[in-house]
């Protein structure tokens, strides 16, 4: 059961980054405009991020198994449509549907782990879940480079999407046999007012963040960002009104009051924002600044993937009394790795022999952050609120990635100028140093986690 769920998680996270490296080839093959290509890359993230909370609630209402399989089938069919797309319009639409499928699938995994595993088995399952998240984001860079460069049967970029089809079919068949039946006790209503308000608020926030730099921040995007604040306030008021009427708000106030949930989600936000921003910026540095191939760009992240796996799968060997400080320590280790990379890149942008080791350090630090946080965040959540809590955590991580790519990507691209190796090296050095500060901020927030959750 866990293998089926984590396979779906891996595919969903893979597709959030695999297109980054394939984007130039897609643009040349389909003769797309810059805006259309940006929508190919970002459409998935927008749909995914805005519907995660909704996916969690639908799972609690209709059954985690049913929604997981529905989302997985949707994702697989959309992947086929992406791989066969004759033009950019079809590809953009299919990417949006892919994001919807991922948003329906991902929250069910978190909920099923929390409800079906207990004690040490739950901690191990969450560690594997966190490792899959970290690896999916990084391996997307590696796989994208390898698949595009391989040009299988002259298909160019299309295997980037088509590879999901056979894997998805196997996971659907296995899921039909292995996933548990039944609905969770006390299934809740859908809360349409909250759903509509939150979706509008997140769209107003995420769309400008994802597309802002490419479009040079036009006025409508600036207005959209500002408007997201009052709409989020309106969402909070709508939720209070639903609760007063005896309904089931999309994000119940008692869930946010659960000890440790908000600090854990905030620390996860800082960690994932810096992580995603660094991956995007370093990929741009390798391809645009140094002129490296897609394969070389992807493989440079291999030590980072190894580090994430190592940290995620070994943190439980640390005594339980040290699990909470381990999160802050992991943030500090990741920050040290980011700062080291910045120092290594500051001159000509090529780095030295220490670069793979520094990537490994960043990965180990991130493994020591994400896995314990996922375990801690649900430690005090009641079983009836698991779906809502999982929606909060997954949405926090996904919004963080969109914000991190927008913020740190803008810093890098602005500093890189004409993308000469020296200018790009300076830009990635500045970016890496800022990411290091963000990682330290996540560590400080993690110190707010209550001690009884160790």
Coordinates of N, CA and C in Angstrom, one line a residue, residues 120 315-326 451 453-454:
X120 N 6.2 3.6 15.7 CA 7.4 3.6 14.9 C 7.1 3.4 13.4
X315 N 17.3 9.8 10.2 CA 17.1 10.7 11.3 C 16.5 10.0 12.5
X316 N 15.7 8.9 12.3 CA 15.1 8.2 13.4 C 16.2 7.5 14.3
X317 N 17.4 7.3 13.8 CA 18.4 6.7 14.7 C 18.9 7.7 15.7
X318 N 18.5 9.0 15.6 CA 18.8 9.9 16.6 C 17.9 9.7 17.8
X319 N 18.4 9.8 19.1 CA 17.5 9.6 20.2 C 16.3 10.5 20.2
X320 N 15.1 10.0 20.7 CA 13.9 10.8 20.5 C 14.0 12.2 21.2
X321 N 14.7 12.3 22.3 CA 14.7 13.6 23.0 C 15.4 14.6 22.1
X322 N 16.1 14.2 21.1 CA 16.8 15.2 20.2 C 16.1 15.4 18.9
X323 N 14.9 14.9 18.7 CA 14.2 15.1 17.4 C 13.9 16.5 17.2
X324 N 13.4 17.2 18.2 CA 13.0 18.6 17.9 C 14.3 19.5 17.6
X325 N 15.3 19.5 18.4 CA 16.5 20.2 18.0 C 17.2 19.7 16.7
X326 N 16.9 18.5 16.3 CA 17.4 18.0 15.1 C 16.9 18.8 13.9
X451 N 7.8 21.1 23.3 CA 8.7 20.0 23.7 C 8.0 18.7 23.9
X453 N 6.1 17.2 22.0 CA 5.9 16.5 20.8 C 7.2 15.6 20.4
X454 N 8.2 15.6 21.2 CA 9.4 14.9 20.9 C 9.1 13.4 20.8

